[in-house]
mmCIF file of C-alpha atoms in Angstrom:
data_model
loop_
_atom_site.group_PDB
_atom_site.id
_atom_site.type_symbol
_atom_site.label_atom_id
_atom_site.label_comp_id
_atom_site.label_asym_id
_atom_site.label_seq_id
_atom_site.Cartn_x
_atom_site.Cartn_y
_atom_site.Cartn_z
ATOM 1 C CA MET A 1 17.572 -140.236 79.585
ATOM 2 C CA THR A 2 14.774 -141.936 81.729
ATOM 3 C CA SER A 3 11.843 -140.983 79.185
ATOM 4 C CA ASP A 4 14.441 -143.232 76.276
ATOM 5 C CA ILE A 5 14.214 -146.006 78.842
ATOM 6 C CA ALA A 6 10.953 -146.050 78.821
ATOM 7 C CA GLY A 7 10.509 -145.540 75.192
ATOM 8 C CA LEU A 8 12.891 -148.822 75.034
ATOM 9 C CA THR A 9 10.609 -150.721 77.448
ATOM 10 C CA ASP A 10 7.394 -150.315 75.754
ATOM 11 C CA ALA A 11 8.576 -150.959 72.466
ATOM 12 C CA VAL A 12 8.525 -154.633 73.507
ATOM 13 C CA ASN A 13 4.741 -155.736 72.650
ATOM 14 C CA ILE A 14 4.441 -153.536 69.742
ATOM 15 C CA ASN A 15 6.873 -154.277 67.642
ATOM 16 C CA LEU A 16 7.270 -157.820 67.123
ATOM 17 C CA THR A 17 4.395 -160.367 65.892
ATOM 18 C CA PRO A 18 4.332 -164.118 66.640
ATOM 19 C CA PHE A 19 5.067 -164.657 63.406
ATOM 20 C CA GLN A 20 7.899 -162.542 62.842
ATOM 21 C CA ALA A 21 9.659 -163.592 66.027
ATOM 22 C CA LEU A 22 9.487 -167.481 64.642
ATOM 23 C CA MET A 23 11.592 -165.995 62.178
ATOM 24 C CA ILE A 24 14.777 -166.248 64.677
ATOM 25 C CA PRO A 25 14.391 -170.317 65.071
ATOM 26 C CA VAL A 26 15.057 -170.118 61.536
ATOM 27 C CA ALA A 27 17.935 -167.823 61.457
ATOM 28 C CA LEU A 28 19.587 -170.030 63.947
ATOM 29 C CA VAL A 29 18.868 -172.786 61.769
ATOM 30 C CA GLY A 30 20.054 -170.783 59.178
ATOM 31 C CA ALA A 31 23.227 -169.825 61.335
ATOM 32 C CA VAL A 32 24.198 -173.500 61.818
ATOM 33 C CA PHE A 33 24.538 -174.343 58.082
ATOM 34 C CA LEU A 34 26.968 -171.169 57.450
ATOM 35 C CA SER A 35 28.962 -172.454 60.216
ATOM 36 C CA LEU A 36 28.935 -176.250 58.349
ATOM 37 C CA GLY A 37 29.398 -174.553 54.930
ATOM 38 C CA ALA A 38 32.140 -172.796 56.300
ATOM 39 C CA GLN A 39 33.973 -175.926 57.432
ATOM 40 C CA PHE A 40 33.118 -178.007 54.439
ATOM 41 C CA GLN A 41 34.284 -175.412 51.823
ATOM 42 C CA SER A 42 37.449 -174.129 53.887
ATOM 43 C CA ARG A 43 38.503 -177.508 54.147
ATOM 44 C CA GLY A 44 38.147 -177.937 50.113
ATOM 45 C CA VAL A 45 40.034 -175.189 49.614
ATOM 46 C CA ARG A 46 42.754 -175.792 51.800
ATOM 47 C CA ARG A 47 43.272 -179.130 49.545
ATOM 48 C CA VAL A 48 42.799 -177.676 46.192
ATOM 49 C CA GLU A 49 45.736 -175.205 47.609
ATOM 50 C CA SER A 50 47.858 -178.041 48.198
ATOM 51 C CA ARG A 51 47.580 -179.622 45.211
ATOM 52 C CA LEU A 52 47.430 -177.417 42.830
ATOM 53 C CA GLY A 53 49.936 -174.397 44.862
ATOM 54 C CA LYS A 54 49.574 -171.484 47.150
ATOM 55 C CA GLN A 55 48.907 -168.222 45.497
ATOM 56 C CA THR A 56 50.575 -165.107 46.685
ATOM 57 C CA LYS A 57 47.579 -162.828 44.993
ATOM 58 C CA GLY A 58 44.572 -164.526 45.116
ATOM 59 C CA LEU A 59 43.024 -167.907 43.904
ATOM 60 C CA SER A 60 43.664 -168.535 40.161
ATOM 61 C CA VAL A 61 40.717 -169.593 37.399
ATOM 62 C CA SER A 62 42.237 -173.073 37.587
ATOM 63 C CA HIS A 63 42.063 -172.844 41.742
ATOM 64 C CA MET A 64 38.801 -171.552 41.061
ATOM 65 C CA LEU A 65 37.566 -174.784 38.627
ATOM 66 C CA ALA A 66 39.383 -177.625 40.864
ATOM 67 C CA LEU A 67 36.982 -176.388 44.050
ATOM 68 C CA VAL A 68 33.737 -177.659 41.709
ATOM 69 C CA SER A 69 35.244 -181.003 41.837
ATOM 70 C CA SER A 70 36.372 -181.255 45.571
ATOM 71 C CA GLY A 71 33.618 -183.054 47.329
ATOM 72 C CA ASN A 72 33.947 -180.827 50.388
ATOM 73 C CA TRP A 73 34.084 -177.653 48.804
ATOM 74 C CA VAL A 74 30.685 -178.911 46.704
ATOM 75 C CA LEU A 75 28.856 -179.829 50.688
ATOM 76 C CA GLY A 76 29.833 -176.678 51.758
ATOM 77 C CA THR A 77 28.164 -174.843 48.576
ATOM 78 C CA LEU A 78 25.050 -176.758 49.461
ATOM 79 C CA MET A 79 25.027 -176.523 53.043
ATOM 80 C CA LEU A 80 25.723 -172.279 52.614
ATOM 81 C CA GLY A 81 22.616 -172.447 49.974
ATOM 82 C CA MET A 82 20.272 -173.556 52.859
ATOM 83 C CA ALA A 83 21.466 -170.655 55.366
ATOM 84 C CA VAL A 84 20.916 -168.577 52.011
ATOM 85 C CA VAL A 85 17.474 -169.902 51.815
ATOM 86 C CA LEU A 86 16.777 -169.493 55.638
ATOM 87 C CA GLN A 87 17.858 -166.339 56.218
ATOM 88 C CA LEU A 88 16.006 -165.248 52.917
ATOM 89 C CA ILE A 89 12.717 -166.864 54.736
ATOM 90 C CA SER A 90 13.246 -164.970 57.880
ATOM 91 C CA ILE A 91 14.256 -161.284 56.405
ATOM 92 C CA THR A 92 11.450 -161.612 54.011
ATOM 93 C CA PHE A 93 8.787 -162.182 57.398
ATOM 94 C CA ALA A 94 11.096 -160.233 59.899
ATOM 95 C CA PRO A 95 12.957 -156.813 60.347
ATOM 96 C CA LEU A 96 16.355 -157.141 58.835
ATOM 97 C CA ILE A 97 17.955 -155.205 61.996
ATOM 98 C CA VAL A 98 16.721 -158.297 63.809
ATOM 99 C CA VAL A 99 17.277 -161.506 62.544
ATOM 100 C CA GLN A 100 20.616 -160.607 60.029
ATOM 101 C CA PRO A 101 23.104 -160.321 63.074
ATOM 102 C CA LEU A 102 21.869 -163.685 64.538
ATOM 103 C CA GLY A 103 24.520 -165.430 62.193
ATOM 104 C CA ALA A 104 27.182 -165.237 64.593
ATOM 105 C CA VAL A 105 25.516 -167.734 66.464
ATOM 106 C CA ALA A 106 27.446 -169.706 63.843
ATOM 107 C CA LEU A 107 31.223 -168.370 65.222
ATOM 108 C CA VAL A 108 30.584 -170.306 68.703
ATOM 109 C CA ILE A 109 29.962 -173.766 66.586
ATOM 110 C CA THR A 110 32.717 -172.674 63.546
ATOM 111 C CA THR A 111 35.228 -172.518 66.458
ATOM 112 C CA TRP A 112 34.158 -175.619 68.194
ATOM 113 C CA PHE A 113 34.996 -177.696 64.565
ATOM 114 C CA SER A 114 38.206 -175.498 63.838
ATOM 115 C CA THR A 115 39.544 -176.263 67.545
ATOM 116 C CA ARG A 116 38.513 -180.040 67.390
ATOM 117 C CA SER A 117 39.970 -180.683 63.275
ATOM 118 C CA SER A 118 42.391 -178.537 63.697
ATOM 119 C CA GLY A 119 44.037 -179.790 67.347
ATOM 120 C CA ILE A 120 44.961 -176.340 68.077
ATOM 121 C CA PRO A 121 43.473 -175.669 71.030
ATOM 122 C CA LEU A 122 42.573 -171.577 71.229
ATOM 123 C CA GLY A 123 43.847 -169.642 74.119
ATOM 124 C CA PRO A 124 42.219 -167.404 76.337
ATOM 125 C CA LYS A 125 42.921 -164.317 74.343
ATOM 126 C CA SER A 126 41.587 -166.054 71.290
ATOM 127 C CA ARG A 127 38.524 -167.156 73.793
ATOM 128 C CA ARG A 128 37.958 -163.957 74.672
ATOM 129 C CA ALA A 129 38.006 -162.458 71.388
ATOM 130 C CA VAL A 130 34.728 -164.978 69.812
ATOM 131 C CA TRP A 131 32.983 -164.438 73.318
ATOM 132 C CA THR A 132 33.368 -160.553 72.695
ATOM 133 C CA CYS A 133 32.186 -160.645 69.316
ATOM 134 C CA ILE A 134 29.223 -162.515 70.095
ATOM 135 C CA VAL A 135 28.610 -159.930 73.463
ATOM 136 C CA GLY A 136 28.578 -157.441 70.806
ATOM 137 C CA VAL A 137 25.341 -158.965 68.606
ATOM 138 C CA ALA A 138 23.555 -160.210 70.930
ATOM 139 C CA ILE A 139 23.321 -156.840 72.978
ATOM 140 C CA PHE A 140 22.549 -155.271 69.133
ATOM 141 C CA VAL A 141 20.059 -158.199 68.277
ATOM 142 C CA ALA A 142 18.673 -157.316 71.680
ATOM 143 C CA ILE A 143 18.010 -153.564 71.209
ATOM 144 C CA ALA A 144 17.483 -154.362 67.428
ATOM 145 C CA ALA A 145 14.301 -156.690 68.667
ATOM 146 C CA LEU A 146 12.585 -153.488 70.994
ATOM 147 C CA VAL A 147 13.040 -151.118 68.178
ATOM 148 C CA GLY A 148 12.796 -152.753 64.554
ATOM 149 C CA HIS A 149 9.638 -152.826 62.853
ATOM 150 C CA GLU A 150 8.997 -153.755 59.359
ATOM 151 C CA THR A 151 7.735 -151.155 56.476
ATOM 152 C CA ALA A 152 7.258 -151.246 52.463
ATOM 153 C CA ILE A 153 9.896 -150.209 51.166
ATOM 154 C CA SER A 154 9.846 -147.081 48.218
ATOM 155 C CA ARG A 155 12.014 -146.982 44.850
ATOM 156 C CA ALA A 156 13.728 -144.469 46.474
ATOM 157 C CA GLN A 157 14.943 -146.107 48.990
ATOM 158 C CA LEU A 158 15.498 -149.586 46.545
ATOM 159 C CA ILE A 159 17.362 -147.025 44.419
ATOM 160 C CA THR A 160 19.384 -144.803 47.332
ATOM 161 C CA VAL A 161 20.743 -148.761 47.946
ATOM 162 C CA LEU A 162 22.315 -149.769 44.582
ATOM 163 C CA VAL A 163 23.498 -145.668 44.081
ATOM 164 C CA VAL A 164 25.452 -147.082 47.584
ATOM 165 C CA LEU A 165 26.350 -150.308 45.858
ATOM 166 C CA ALA A 166 27.978 -149.053 43.089
ATOM 167 C CA ILE A 167 30.128 -146.564 44.798
ATOM 168 C CA VAL A 168 31.314 -149.683 47.032
ATOM 169 C CA LEU A 169 31.773 -151.981 43.826
ATOM 170 C CA ALA A 170 34.139 -149.127 42.554
ATOM 171 C CA ILE A 171 36.137 -149.020 45.969
ATOM 172 C CA VAL A 172 36.529 -152.922 46.657
ATOM 173 C CA LEU A 173 37.433 -153.301 42.815
ATOM 174 C CA LEU A 174 40.373 -150.533 43.239
ATOM 175 C CA SER A 175 41.563 -151.969 46.570
ATOM 176 C CA PHE A 176 41.419 -155.446 45.076
ATOM 177 C CA LYS A 177 44.548 -154.231 42.710
ATOM 178 C CA VAL A 178 46.577 -152.583 45.556
ATOM 179 C CA VAL A 179 46.007 -155.325 48.307
ATOM 180 C CA GLN A 180 45.818 -158.312 46.460
ATOM 181 C CA ARG A 181 49.316 -158.888 46.477
ATOM 182 C CA HIS A 182 49.237 -159.261 50.231
ATOM 183 C CA LYS A 183 46.889 -161.569 50.277
ATOM 184 C CA SER A 184 45.675 -160.580 54.032
ATOM 185 C CA ALA A 185 42.683 -162.153 55.637
ATOM 186 C CA LEU A 186 41.060 -159.562 57.300
ATOM 187 C CA TYR A 187 40.708 -157.648 54.260
ATOM 188 C CA TYR A 188 39.166 -160.139 51.918
ATOM 189 C CA ILE A 189 36.914 -160.872 54.995
ATOM 190 C CA ILE A 190 36.239 -157.389 55.326
ATOM 191 C CA GLY A 191 35.154 -156.429 51.964
ATOM 192 C CA ALA A 192 33.123 -159.971 51.610
ATOM 193 C CA GLY A 193 30.955 -158.933 54.798
ATOM 194 C CA ILE A 194 30.725 -155.682 53.303
ATOM 195 C CA LEU A 195 29.474 -157.257 50.068
ATOM 196 C CA TYR A 196 27.431 -160.079 51.618
ATOM 197 C CA GLY A 197 25.798 -156.981 53.865
ATOM 198 C CA PHE A 198 24.343 -155.426 50.761
ATOM 199 C CA VAL A 199 23.318 -158.511 48.907
ATOM 200 C CA ALA A 200 20.977 -159.463 52.255
ATOM 201 C CA THR A 201 19.490 -155.836 52.076
ATOM 202 C CA LEU A 202 19.154 -156.093 48.417
ATOM 203 C CA ALA A 203 17.564 -159.505 48.704
ATOM 204 C CA LYS A 204 15.322 -158.012 51.395
ATOM 205 C CA VAL A 205 14.377 -155.309 49.664
ATOM 206 C CA SER A 206 13.518 -157.395 46.490
ATOM 207 C CA LEU A 207 11.706 -159.934 48.601
ATOM 208 C CA ASN A 208 9.726 -156.731 50.356
ATOM 209 C CA ARG A 209 8.457 -155.348 47.030
ATOM 210 C CA PHE A 210 7.639 -158.309 45.610
ATOM 211 C CA VAL A 211 4.865 -159.566 48.602
ATOM 212 C CA ASN A 212 3.702 -155.885 48.840
ATOM 213 C CA HIS A 213 2.868 -156.240 44.751
ATOM 214 C CA SER A 214 5.750 -153.392 43.626
ATOM 215 C CA PHE A 215 7.717 -155.315 42.027
ATOM 216 C CA ASP A 216 9.431 -153.378 38.654
ATOM 217 C CA TRP A 217 11.934 -152.728 36.459
ATOM 218 C CA VAL A 218 14.173 -150.590 39.623
ATOM 219 C CA THR A 219 13.855 -154.171 41.194
ATOM 220 C CA VAL A 220 14.992 -155.976 38.004
ATOM 221 C CA PHE A 221 18.498 -153.884 38.777
ATOM 222 C CA ALA A 222 18.735 -155.261 42.999
ATOM 223 C CA VAL A 223 18.193 -158.789 41.696
ATOM 224 C CA LEU A 224 21.179 -157.954 39.625
ATOM 225 C CA GLY A 225 22.759 -156.245 42.003
ATOM 226 C CA VAL A 226 22.585 -159.547 44.124
ATOM 227 C CA VAL A 227 23.764 -161.535 41.521
ATOM 228 C CA VAL A 228 26.958 -159.517 41.527
ATOM 229 C CA ALA A 229 27.796 -158.732 44.917
ATOM 230 C CA SER A 230 27.158 -162.714 45.906
ATOM 231 C CA ALA A 231 29.988 -163.641 43.522
ATOM 232 C CA LEU A 232 32.447 -161.156 44.037
ATOM 233 C CA GLY A 233 31.731 -161.564 47.860
ATOM 234 C CA GLY A 234 31.932 -165.887 46.992
ATOM 235 C CA TYR A 235 34.844 -164.854 45.300
ATOM 236 C CA PHE A 236 36.588 -162.898 48.298
ATOM 237 C CA VAL A 237 35.530 -165.493 50.955
ATOM 238 C CA GLN A 238 37.157 -168.563 49.018
ATOM 239 C CA ASN A 239 40.514 -166.037 49.286
ATOM 240 C CA ALA A 240 39.996 -165.866 53.040
ATOM 241 C CA TYR A 241 39.629 -169.447 53.275
ATOM 242 C CA ALA A 242 43.142 -170.095 51.833
ATOM 243 C CA SER A 243 45.229 -167.187 54.017
ATOM 244 C CA GLY A 244 42.838 -167.479 57.407
ATOM 245 C CA SER A 245 41.050 -170.092 59.820
ATOM 246 C CA PRO A 246 37.398 -170.590 59.004
ATOM 247 C CA ASP A 247 36.356 -169.056 62.303
ATOM 248 C CA LEU A 248 38.415 -166.039 61.538
ATOM 249 C CA VAL A 249 36.103 -165.798 58.200
ATOM 250 C CA ILE A 250 32.908 -166.435 59.927
ATOM 251 C CA ALA A 251 33.816 -164.022 62.976
ATOM 252 C CA GLY A 252 34.348 -161.498 60.215
ATOM 253 C CA LEU A 253 31.309 -162.355 57.771
ATOM 254 C CA THR A 254 28.719 -162.686 61.051
ATOM 255 C CA VAL A 255 30.072 -159.108 62.278
ATOM 256 C CA ILE A 256 30.719 -156.634 59.399
ATOM 257 C CA ASP A 257 27.618 -158.381 57.092
ATOM 258 C CA PRO A 258 24.822 -157.731 59.783
ATOM 259 C CA ILE A 259 26.407 -153.886 60.777
ATOM 260 C CA VAL A 260 26.234 -153.376 57.268
ATOM 261 C CA ALA A 261 23.154 -155.067 56.638
ATOM 262 C CA VAL A 262 21.633 -153.129 59.542
ATOM 263 C CA GLY A 263 23.050 -149.691 58.996
ATOM 264 C CA ILE A 264 21.252 -149.608 55.778
ATOM 265 C CA GLY A 265 18.286 -150.718 57.363
ATOM 266 C CA VAL A 266 18.561 -147.658 60.191
ATOM 267 C CA ILE A 267 19.164 -145.263 57.534
ATOM 268 C CA VAL A 268 18.045 -146.346 54.692
ATOM 269 C CA LEU A 269 15.103 -148.318 54.865
ATOM 270 C CA GLN A 270 14.119 -146.380 58.035
ATOM 271 C CA GLU A 271 13.802 -149.730 60.305
ATOM 272 C CA ALA A 272 14.327 -148.300 63.637
ATOM 273 C CA ALA A 273 12.737 -145.226 62.797
ATOM 274 C CA GLY A 274 11.875 -143.604 66.036
ATOM 275 C CA ALA A 275 14.235 -145.649 68.545
ATOM 276 C CA PRO A 276 14.688 -143.356 71.030
ATOM 277 C CA PRO A 277 18.761 -141.791 71.275
ATOM 278 C CA ILE A 278 19.507 -144.817 73.766
ATOM 279 C CA ALA A 279 18.877 -147.535 71.249
ATOM 280 C CA VAL A 280 20.989 -145.304 68.352
ATOM 281 C CA ILE A 281 23.888 -145.022 71.106
ATOM 282 C CA GLY A 282 23.362 -148.606 71.945
ATOM 283 C CA PHE A 283 23.814 -150.208 68.602
ATOM 284 C CA LEU A 284 27.250 -148.111 68.062
ATOM 285 C CA VAL A 285 28.498 -149.582 71.497
ATOM 286 C CA ALA A 286 27.459 -152.954 70.807
ATOM 287 C CA ALA A 287 28.879 -152.178 66.955
ATOM 288 C CA ALA A 288 32.189 -151.436 68.300
ATOM 289 C CA ILE A 289 32.861 -154.512 70.803
ATOM 290 C CA ALA A 290 31.650 -157.055 68.263
ATOM 291 C CA ILE A 291 34.251 -155.094 65.792
ATOM 292 C CA THR A 292 36.880 -155.399 68.490
ATOM 293 C CA GLY A 293 36.287 -158.723 68.886
ATOM 294 C CA VAL A 294 36.702 -159.968 65.393
ATOM 295 C CA PHE A 295 40.386 -157.643 65.344
ATOM 296 C CA GLN A 296 41.061 -159.649 68.299
ATOM 297 C CA LEU A 297 40.450 -162.862 67.238
ATOM 298 C CA ALA A 298 42.446 -162.077 63.762
ATOM 299 C CA LYS A 299 45.776 -161.011 65.781
ATOM 300 C CA HIS A 300 45.801 -163.834 68.678
ATOM 301 C CA HIS A 301 44.213 -166.750 66.737
ATOM 302 C CA PRO A 302 46.782 -170.129 66.910
ATOM 303 C CA GLN A 303 46.421 -170.736 63.484
ATOM 304 C CA SER A 304 46.301 -166.879 61.789
ATOM 305 C CA ALA A 305 49.536 -166.943 63.140
ATOM 306 C CA ARG A 306 51.220 -169.761 61.999
#
């Protein structure tokens, strides 16, 4: 155990370059845009539903088309687009396991906006759930900053990610047929978080291979995977806004998304290769803490309970 701690401490000075460390504030600014975009998109979805009626089996085609004419939704989409751009910049030049979880900062901002706009204050249990998410992600990022490192990504690794994504898409589509009648916010949030985790990973892989001059036909399939997973994840997010509060949606996305992306980064992309066992244990504990916070927020959030 002592040697593991020593190895973890020694990693501080060798893994992140100053330029990679600069990507941390870039990711944080992206989290601010993520929060604001979520607020405006959620407001747009609710206004469209108030005009066209609520759906019990997910948003209809007419609802989705009406969103395009909603000023709030369009503004939120533009802000989310800016968040994506900043995220892509950060994951291009820094390890995925370091910058991806930083989106959890959006949870604090979104929760503040949500309580101000709704006039419904968070109770002690809801506040504790939010901080549980933040603490879990903070521990995760702290460990990742110590053991994470950047490597060139091979074709075999990319093919592995694509195969796993195909399996996940099949499971999501099959489960959607079963669950859509219940319109569960948590289901849509978990589904979107998983899909966006793959979006971040495939975007990272594509950009990495482009930077390393190894862009090939397999990378084209990765870009296609980004488009498909983004589209389906976006549909899930809009349904999540229709059936849950924006801060609950952000809590799920900023916890589940990075856990999926980081899991792939660690297992497939080898971004934590050589990490001591204590770091692996720390990752698992931090992930468990963060996920617990999401479920607690879903249970105790005043807007979720209405």
